[in-house]
Amino acid sequence: MTTSKTIVQKYGGSSVADIRKIRAVAAQVKARRDQGHRLCVVVSAMGKTTDELLQLAAQVAKAPPRRELDMLLTTGERASAALLAMALHDVGVDAISFTGSQAGIITNATHAGARVLEVRPYRVQDELDGGRVVVLAGFQGVSYAKEITTLGRGGSDTTAVALAAALDADCEIYSDVDGVWTSDPRVVPEATRIEALTHEEMQELAAAGAKVLNAQAVQFAKAKGIAIFALQTGLAAGNGTVVRKDAPAPVGGVRGVAHKNLLHRLVANDLTRLPAMLDFLARHQLPTGPVIAYAAGMGPIERRYQAHDARVEILVPPEDAHGFRRICAENIPEGARFWDGADVGAVSLVGQGILDDPRLLADSLRLLAAEKIDVDGISTSSFRVTFLVRADPEGAGSVGAVARLLHRRFVKAERAEPP
Ligand code: ADP
Ligand code: ASP
Ligand code: MG
């Protein structure tokens, strides 16, 4: 058989949400295979299956062990992989499905947020060499101790990138949007599609809440030097976004705006508590976001660290912090408090060299002040400026409203009309 190119395609949950959609994906895969390519197809769980499984777990136990959660959640992807392989057989395409473990995806042992350590894709390669389409259950791997792990919410993207790197293949991520936009198009109507952006920009956007691509997946692609094509299921390739090493700098310095609605925080007014707080998160395999800490005043360090205006906060990304509230209720380290975060969100401006001109930060603070938006904190990196805002879901200060405000002021469209 002709083997012009190896392509890894990934289809997200909304693309395989029901049987009709799985059949449509099978047709799309067949069309590509018929062009003579070797295809490895990664799938997510159908629709909202992962959320439903998490709800089941919450009903059966107050504190489901994370290992058992991983055993449960991986079944979602396993079901859609088997169904897609069957649908491919049905249209005359020889296909075989694999779990992450069968495909040789080796991870560390951190349940619900495992890192891919290496890929041993021998079985996948053998099947591709035999002319089969390989369908892979996304979002999962196996540790050296043979424990089943998951890669964090949105982790099927990581499976696709890891396989693409291991197979030296192109990587296409299909979802319900035709690429990466300057902001979530469901929230910011003026957003437009981005043609090309760098891995660093995409990683910052993803970590700041643009879930169209997973941050760990982008980090992996950057390390391996591979491009990611973000595309819409059912549309011809070529109409999406490419994430790659070089991309023209954004007009005006801001590539896009991302937001997150909920943030959990671990808070203390004593910097000496920080090591115990970090140990606590590690012991419970909880994800750790940015750490914000300061100690004011003069005098000996010990006294300043414990002064009442010293403050330490660890932001905890909520999507993989299963059971965080309960774990905190029972085991929180002395001197630390759990902050539910239902009322706090984060809005980030992202772009290469965003702080080259400090007036951007000054202007955005003036704009937020003029709109009476309560800014709770600011954090910056060379690619990102993040505002922690009080999330009043109805009012002008809602996280979405702040995203729209900052987008209108700072994102300059690459092209006039939305796609
Ligand atoms: P999948 O289930 O296919 O993995 P996701 O739901 O994870 O897809 O990601 C696609 C969704 O990401 C879109 O429906 C969109 O609402 C949201 N999204 C958030 N930020 C962005 C952005 N900057 N560009 C495009 N989509 C975005
Ligand atoms: N099914 C998993 C999730 O909902 C993984 C994925 O979709 O990538 O997060
Ligand atoms: Mg996703």
Coordinates of C-alpha atoms and ligand atoms in Angstrom, one line a residue:
M1 CA 0.0 0.0 0.0
T2 CA 1.1 3.6 -0.6
T3 CA 2.5 5.2 2.6
S4 CA 3.0 8.8 1.7
K5 CA 2.5 10.3 5.1
T6 CA 1.7 9.2 8.7
I7 CA -1.0 11.3 10.2
V8 CA -2.3 11.4 13.8
Q9 CA -5.8 12.8 14.0
K10 CA -7.6 13.4 17.2
Y11 CA -11.4 13.8 17.5
G12 CA -12.7 15.4 20.7
G13 CA -15.8 14.5 22.7
S14 CA -18.3 16.6 20.8
S15 CA -17.1 15.0 17.5
V16 CA -18.0 11.5 18.7
A17 CA -20.9 12.5 20.9
D18 CA -23.4 10.0 19.3
I19 CA -23.4 7.1 16.8
R20 CA -24.3 9.4 13.9
K21 CA -21.2 11.5 14.7
I22 CA -19.0 8.4 15.1
R23 CA -20.1 7.3 11.6
A24 CA -19.3 10.7 10.2
V25 CA -15.8 10.6 11.8
A26 CA -15.4 7.1 10.2
A27 CA -16.2 8.5 6.8
Q28 CA -13.7 11.4 7.3
V29 CA -11.0 8.9 8.4
K30 CA -11.8 6.6 5.4
A31 CA -11.5 9.5 3.0
R32 CA -8.1 10.4 4.3
R33 CA -6.9 6.8 4.4
D34 CA -8.1 6.4 0.8
Q35 CA -5.7 9.2 -0.2
G36 CA -2.9 6.7 0.7
H37 CA -2.0 7.9 4.2
R38 CA -1.2 5.9 7.3
L39 CA -3.7 6.9 10.0
C40 CA -3.6 6.8 13.7
V41 CA -6.8 8.2 15.2
V42 CA -7.1 9.3 18.8
V43 CA -10.6 9.7 20.3
S44 CA -12.0 11.3 23.4
A45 CA -14.9 9.9 25.4
M46 CA -18.3 10.5 23.8
G47 CA -19.9 13.9 24.6
K48 CA -20.0 14.5 28.3
T49 CA -19.2 10.9 29.4
T50 CA -16.2 12.0 31.5
D51 CA -18.3 14.4 33.5
E52 CA -21.0 11.8 33.9
L53 CA -18.5 9.2 35.2
L54 CA -17.2 11.7 37.7
Q55 CA -20.7 12.3 38.9
L56 CA -21.3 8.5 39.3
A57 CA -18.1 8.3 41.4
A58 CA -19.2 11.2 43.6
Q59 CA -22.5 9.3 44.2
V60 CA -20.9 6.1 45.3
A61 CA -18.2 7.5 47.6
K62 CA -17.4 10.7 49.5
A63 CA -13.8 10.4 48.5
P64 CA -13.2 8.2 45.5
P65 CA -9.5 7.2 45.4
R66 CA -7.8 8.8 42.4
R67 CA -6.5 5.4 41.2
E68 CA -10.1 4.1 41.0
L69 CA -11.2 7.4 39.3
D70 CA -8.6 6.7 36.6
M71 CA -9.8 3.1 36.2
L72 CA -13.3 4.5 35.7
L73 CA -12.6 7.5 33.5
T74 CA -10.4 5.6 31.0
T75 CA -13.4 3.4 30.1
G76 CA -15.0 6.4 28.4
E77 CA -12.2 6.7 25.8
R78 CA -12.0 2.9 25.5
A79 CA -15.7 2.7 24.5
S80 CA -15.5 5.4 21.8
A81 CA -12.3 3.8 20.4
A82 CA -13.9 0.4 20.1
L83 CA -17.0 2.0 18.5
L84 CA -15.0 4.0 16.0
A85 CA -13.0 0.8 15.0
M86 CA -16.3 -1.0 14.5
A87 CA -17.7 1.9 12.4
L88 CA -14.6 1.8 10.3
H89 CA -15.0 -1.9 9.7
D90 CA -18.5 -1.3 8.7
V91 CA -17.4 1.0 5.9
G92 CA -14.7 -1.5 4.8
V93 CA -11.7 0.0 6.5
D94 CA -9.5 -2.5 8.4
A95 CA -9.0 -0.9 11.9
I96 CA -7.9 -1.9 15.3
S97 CA -8.4 -0.1 18.6
F98 CA -5.9 0.1 21.5
T99 CA -5.9 1.5 25.0
G100 CA -3.2 3.9 26.0
S101 CA -1.4 1.0 27.7
Q102 CA -1.5 -1.2 24.7
A103 CA -0.2 1.7 22.5
G104 CA 2.9 2.0 24.8
I105 CA 2.1 5.4 26.4
I106 CA 4.2 5.3 29.6
T107 CA 3.5 8.0 32.2
N108 CA 4.5 8.9 35.7
A109 CA 2.3 7.6 38.6
T110 CA 0.4 10.8 39.2
H111 CA -3.3 9.8 38.9
A112 CA -5.6 12.3 37.3
G113 CA -2.8 14.4 36.0
A114 CA 0.0 12.1 34.8
R115 CA 2.9 13.2 32.5
V116 CA 3.9 11.2 29.5
L117 CA 7.4 10.0 30.0
E118 CA 7.9 8.0 26.9
V119 CA 6.0 6.3 24.1
R120 CA 6.9 2.8 22.9
P121 CA 4.7 2.6 19.8
Y122 CA 5.7 -0.8 18.5
R123 CA 2.2 -2.3 18.3
V124 CA 0.9 0.8 16.7
Q125 CA 3.7 0.8 14.1
D126 CA 3.2 -2.9 13.4
E127 CA -0.5 -2.4 12.7
L128 CA 0.1 0.7 10.5
D129 CA 2.7 -1.3 8.6
G130 CA 0.1 -4.0 8.1
G131 CA -2.2 -1.4 6.5
R132 CA -4.6 -1.0 9.3
V133 CA -6.0 2.2 10.8
V134 CA -5.1 2.4 14.5
V135 CA -7.8 3.9 16.7
L136 CA -6.4 4.9 20.1
A137 CA -8.3 5.6 23.3
G138 CA -7.0 9.1 24.3
F139 CA -6.4 10.7 27.7
Q140 CA -4.6 7.6 29.2
G141 CA -1.4 5.8 29.8
V142 CA 0.2 3.3 32.1
S143 CA 2.9 3.8 34.7
Y144 CA 6.1 1.7 35.0
A145 CA 4.3 -0.1 37.9
K146 CA 1.5 -1.0 35.4
E147 CA -1.0 1.3 37.0
I148 CA -3.6 2.9 34.6
T149 CA -3.3 6.7 34.6
T150 CA -5.1 9.7 33.0
L151 CA -3.4 12.8 31.6
G152 CA -5.7 15.5 33.0
R153 CA -8.8 17.0 31.6
G154 CA -8.5 17.6 27.8
G155 CA -5.6 15.0 27.8
S156 CA -6.6 13.3 24.6
D157 CA -4.8 16.2 22.8
T158 CA -1.6 15.1 24.7
T159 CA -2.1 11.5 23.5
A160 CA -2.3 12.7 19.9
V161 CA 0.9 14.9 20.2
A162 CA 2.8 12.2 22.0
L163 CA 1.9 9.7 19.3
A164 CA 2.7 12.2 16.5
A165 CA 6.1 12.7 18.0
A166 CA 6.8 9.0 18.4
L167 CA 5.7 8.2 14.9
D168 CA 7.2 11.3 13.3
A169 CA 3.7 12.1 12.0
D170 CA 1.6 15.2 11.3
C171 CA -0.8 16.1 14.1
E172 CA -4.3 17.2 13.4
I173 CA -6.7 18.0 16.4
Y174 CA -10.3 18.1 15.3
S175 CA -13.0 19.8 17.5
D176 CA -16.2 21.8 17.2
V177 CA -14.4 25.0 16.3
D178 CA -12.3 25.6 13.2
G179 CA -9.1 26.4 15.0
V180 CA -7.8 28.7 17.7
W181 CA -9.6 32.1 18.0
T182 CA -8.5 35.3 19.6
S183 CA -10.8 34.4 22.5
D184 CA -13.5 31.8 23.2
P185 CA -16.0 32.5 20.4
R186 CA -18.9 31.3 22.6
V187 CA -18.1 34.2 25.1
V188 CA -16.5 36.9 23.0
P189 CA -18.5 37.4 19.8
E190 CA -15.9 39.7 18.2
A191 CA -13.2 37.0 18.4
T192 CA -11.6 36.0 15.1
R193 CA -9.7 32.9 14.0
I194 CA -5.9 33.0 14.3
E195 CA -4.0 31.7 11.3
A196 CA -0.7 30.8 13.1
L197 CA 0.7 31.3 16.6
T198 CA 3.7 30.0 18.5
H199 CA 3.8 27.1 20.9
E200 CA 4.6 29.5 23.7
E201 CA 1.6 31.6 23.0
M202 CA -0.7 28.6 22.7
Q203 CA 0.6 27.1 25.9
E204 CA -0.1 30.3 27.8
L205 CA -3.6 30.6 26.2
A206 CA -4.4 27.0 27.1
A207 CA -3.1 27.3 30.6
A208 CA -5.1 30.5 31.0
G209 CA -8.3 28.7 30.0
A210 CA -8.5 28.4 26.2
K211 CA -9.5 24.7 26.3
V212 CA -9.5 24.3 22.5
L213 CA -6.0 22.8 23.0
N214 CA -4.5 21.2 26.1
A215 CA -1.5 23.0 27.6
Q216 CA 0.5 19.9 28.3
A217 CA -0.1 18.8 24.7
V218 CA 1.3 22.0 23.4
Q219 CA 4.3 21.9 25.8
F220 CA 5.0 18.4 24.5
A221 CA 4.8 19.6 20.8
K222 CA 7.2 22.4 21.6
A223 CA 9.7 20.1 23.2
K224 CA 9.5 17.7 20.2
G225 CA 9.4 20.5 17.6
I226 CA 6.2 19.4 16.0
A227 CA 3.4 21.6 14.6
I228 CA -0.2 21.1 15.6
F229 CA -3.0 21.8 13.2
A230 CA -6.3 22.7 15.0
L231 CA -9.2 22.0 12.7
Q232 CA -13.0 21.5 12.7
T233 CA -14.5 18.1 12.3
G234 CA -16.2 17.8 9.0
L235 CA -14.4 20.7 7.4
A236 CA -11.6 20.3 4.8
A237 CA -8.1 20.5 6.3
G238 CA -6.5 23.9 5.7
N239 CA -9.1 26.1 7.3
G240 CA -7.8 26.0 10.8
T241 CA -4.9 27.3 12.9
V242 CA -1.3 26.1 13.0
V243 CA 0.7 26.1 16.2
R244 CA 4.3 26.2 15.2
K245 CA 7.8 27.4 16.0
D246 CA 7.5 30.7 14.1
A247 CA 4.5 32.9 13.6
P248 CA 4.2 36.6 12.6
A249 CA 4.0 38.7 15.8
P250 CA 0.5 39.8 16.7
V251 CA -0.6 43.3 15.7
G252 CA -0.4 45.4 18.8
G253 CA 1.3 42.7 20.9
V254 CA -1.7 40.8 22.1
R255 CA -2.5 37.4 20.4
G256 CA -5.6 36.6 22.4
V257 CA -7.6 36.7 25.6
A258 CA -8.3 33.7 27.7
H259 CA -10.4 33.3 30.9
K260 CA -11.2 30.8 33.6
N261 CA -14.3 31.0 35.7
L262 CA -13.4 29.2 38.9
L263 CA -10.2 29.1 40.8
H264 CA -9.5 27.3 44.0
R265 CA -7.0 28.8 46.3
L266 CA -5.0 27.8 49.3
V267 CA -4.2 30.9 51.3
A268 CA -2.2 31.8 54.4
N269 CA -0.9 35.0 56.0
D270 CA 2.5 33.5 56.9
L271 CA 5.1 32.7 54.3
T272 CA 6.7 30.1 56.5
R273 CA 3.6 27.9 55.9
L274 CA 4.4 27.7 52.1
P275 CA 6.5 24.5 52.2
A276 CA 3.8 22.6 54.2
M277 CA 1.1 23.8 51.8
L278 CA 3.1 22.6 48.8
D279 CA 3.8 19.2 50.5
F280 CA 0.1 18.9 51.2
L281 CA -0.7 19.4 47.5
A282 CA 2.0 17.0 46.4
R283 CA 0.9 14.3 49.0
H284 CA -2.6 14.4 47.6
Q285 CA -1.5 14.5 44.0
L286 CA -3.3 17.8 43.5
P287 CA -2.3 20.1 40.7
T288 CA -0.4 23.3 41.6
G289 CA -1.0 26.5 39.7
P290 CA 0.9 29.8 40.1
V291 CA 2.1 30.7 43.6
I292 CA 1.7 34.3 44.7
A293 CA 3.6 35.4 47.8
Y294 CA 4.9 38.5 49.4
A295 CA 6.1 39.8 52.8
A296 CA 5.9 43.5 53.5
G297 CA 7.8 45.7 55.9
M298 CA 11.4 45.8 57.3
G299 CA 13.3 43.8 59.8
P300 CA 14.3 40.2 60.3
I301 CA 13.0 37.8 57.7
E302 CA 11.2 35.6 60.3
R303 CA 9.2 38.5 61.6
R304 CA 8.3 39.9 58.1
Y305 CA 7.3 36.4 56.9
Q306 CA 4.8 36.2 59.7
A307 CA 3.6 39.8 59.7
H308 CA -0.1 40.0 59.2
D309 CA 0.2 41.6 55.8
A310 CA 2.4 38.8 54.5
R311 CA 0.4 36.6 52.2
V312 CA 0.8 33.4 50.3
E313 CA -1.6 32.0 47.8
I314 CA -1.4 28.9 45.7
L315 CA -3.9 28.8 42.8
V316 CA -5.2 25.3 42.1
P317 CA -6.6 24.6 38.7
P318 CA -10.1 23.2 39.5
E319 CA -10.5 20.9 36.5
D320 CA -8.1 18.2 37.8
A321 CA -8.4 18.9 41.5
H322 CA -11.0 16.1 42.1
G323 CA -12.1 16.1 45.7
F324 CA -10.1 19.2 46.6
R325 CA -12.8 20.7 48.9
R326 CA -13.1 17.5 50.8
I327 CA -9.4 16.9 51.1
C328 CA -8.9 20.4 52.4
A329 CA -11.8 20.0 54.9
E330 CA -10.1 17.0 56.4
N331 CA -6.4 17.6 56.1
I332 CA -5.6 21.2 55.5
P333 CA -2.2 22.2 56.9
E334 CA -2.2 24.4 60.0
G335 CA -2.4 28.1 59.3
A336 CA -3.7 27.6 55.7
R337 CA -7.2 28.3 54.5
F338 CA -9.1 26.9 51.6
W339 CA -10.7 29.5 49.4
D340 CA -13.6 28.1 47.4
G341 CA -13.0 30.5 44.6
A342 CA -16.5 30.4 43.2
D343 CA -16.4 34.1 43.1
V344 CA -12.9 34.5 41.6
G345 CA -11.9 34.2 38.0
A346 CA -8.9 35.0 35.9
V347 CA -8.6 36.9 32.6
S348 CA -5.3 36.8 30.7
L349 CA -3.9 38.7 27.8
V350 CA -1.4 36.6 25.9
G351 CA 1.2 37.6 23.3
Q352 CA 4.9 37.3 22.6
G353 CA 6.7 40.2 24.3
I354 CA 3.5 41.4 25.8
L355 CA 5.3 43.5 28.4
D356 CA 7.8 45.0 26.0
D357 CA 5.7 48.2 26.3
P358 CA 4.6 48.6 29.9
R359 CA 1.9 50.9 28.9
L360 CA -0.2 47.9 27.9
L361 CA -0.5 46.9 31.6
A362 CA -1.0 50.5 32.7
D363 CA -3.8 51.0 30.1
S364 CA -5.5 47.8 31.0
L365 CA -5.5 48.7 34.7
R366 CA -7.0 52.1 33.9
L367 CA -9.6 50.5 31.7
L368 CA -10.6 48.0 34.4
A369 CA -10.7 50.8 37.0
A370 CA -12.9 53.0 34.8
E371 CA -15.3 50.1 34.5
K372 CA -15.3 49.6 38.3
I373 CA -13.9 46.0 38.0
D374 CA -12.5 44.7 41.2
V375 CA -9.0 43.4 40.4
D376 CA -7.9 41.0 43.2
G377 CA -4.4 40.4 41.9
I378 CA -2.1 40.5 38.9
S379 CA 0.5 38.1 37.7
T380 CA 2.7 38.4 34.6
S381 CA 5.2 36.4 32.5
S382 CA 6.9 37.5 29.3
F383 CA 4.0 36.0 27.4
R384 CA 1.0 36.8 29.7
V385 CA -0.7 39.3 31.9
T386 CA -3.3 37.8 34.2
F387 CA -5.9 39.7 36.2
L388 CA -7.7 37.9 39.1
V389 CA -11.2 39.4 39.1
R390 CA -14.2 39.1 41.3
A391 CA -16.5 37.1 39.3
D392 CA -19.9 38.6 39.6
P393 CA -21.8 36.3 37.3
E394 CA -24.5 38.8 36.3
G395 CA -22.7 42.2 36.5
A396 CA -20.1 44.1 34.5
G397 CA -17.4 42.3 36.5
S398 CA -18.3 38.8 35.3
V399 CA -15.2 37.0 33.9
G400 CA -16.8 36.8 30.4
A401 CA -17.6 40.5 30.5
V402 CA -14.0 41.4 31.5
A403 CA -12.7 39.1 28.6
R404 CA -15.0 41.0 26.2
L405 CA -13.8 44.4 27.5
L406 CA -10.1 43.6 27.2
H407 CA -10.5 41.9 23.9
R408 CA -12.3 44.9 22.4
R409 CA -9.5 47.2 23.6
F410 CA -6.4 45.2 23.0
V411 CA -6.9 42.5 20.3
K412 CA -6.4 43.8 16.8
A413 CA -8.0 41.6 14.2
E414 CA -5.7 39.9 11.7
R415 CA -8.6 40.0 9.2
A416 CA -11.7 42.1 9.1
E417 CA -14.5 39.5 8.9
P418 CA -15.0 36.5 11.1
P419 CA -14.7 33.1 9.3
Ligands
ADP1 P1 -12.9 18.8 22.3 O1 -14.1 18.2 23.1 O2 -13.0 18.5 20.8 O3 -11.6 18.4 22.9 P2 -13.1 21.3 23.6 O4 -14.5 21.5 24.1 O5 -12.1 20.8 24.6 O6 -13.1 20.3 22.4 O7 -12.5 22.6 23.0 C1 -13.3 23.3 22.0 C2 -14.0 24.5 22.7 O8 -13.0 25.4 23.2 C3 -14.8 25.4 21.8 O9 -16.1 24.9 21.7 C4 -14.7 26.7 22.4 O10 -15.9 27.1 23.0 C5 -13.6 26.6 23.4 N1 -12.6 27.6 23.4 C6 -12.1 28.3 24.4 N2 -11.2 29.2 24.0 C7 -11.1 29.1 22.7 C8 -10.3 29.8 21.7 N3 -9.4 30.7 22.0 N4 -10.4 29.4 20.4 C9 -11.3 28.4 20.1 N5 -12.1 27.8 21.0 C10 -12.0 28.1 22.2
ASP2 N1 -12.5 12.8 28.1 C1 -11.5 13.6 28.7 C2 -12.1 14.9 29.2 O1 -13.3 15.2 29.1 C3 -10.3 13.8 27.9 C4 -10.4 14.6 26.6 O2 -11.6 14.9 26.2 O3 -9.4 15.0 26.0 O4 -11.4 15.7 29.7
MG3 MG -10.5 19.3 24.5

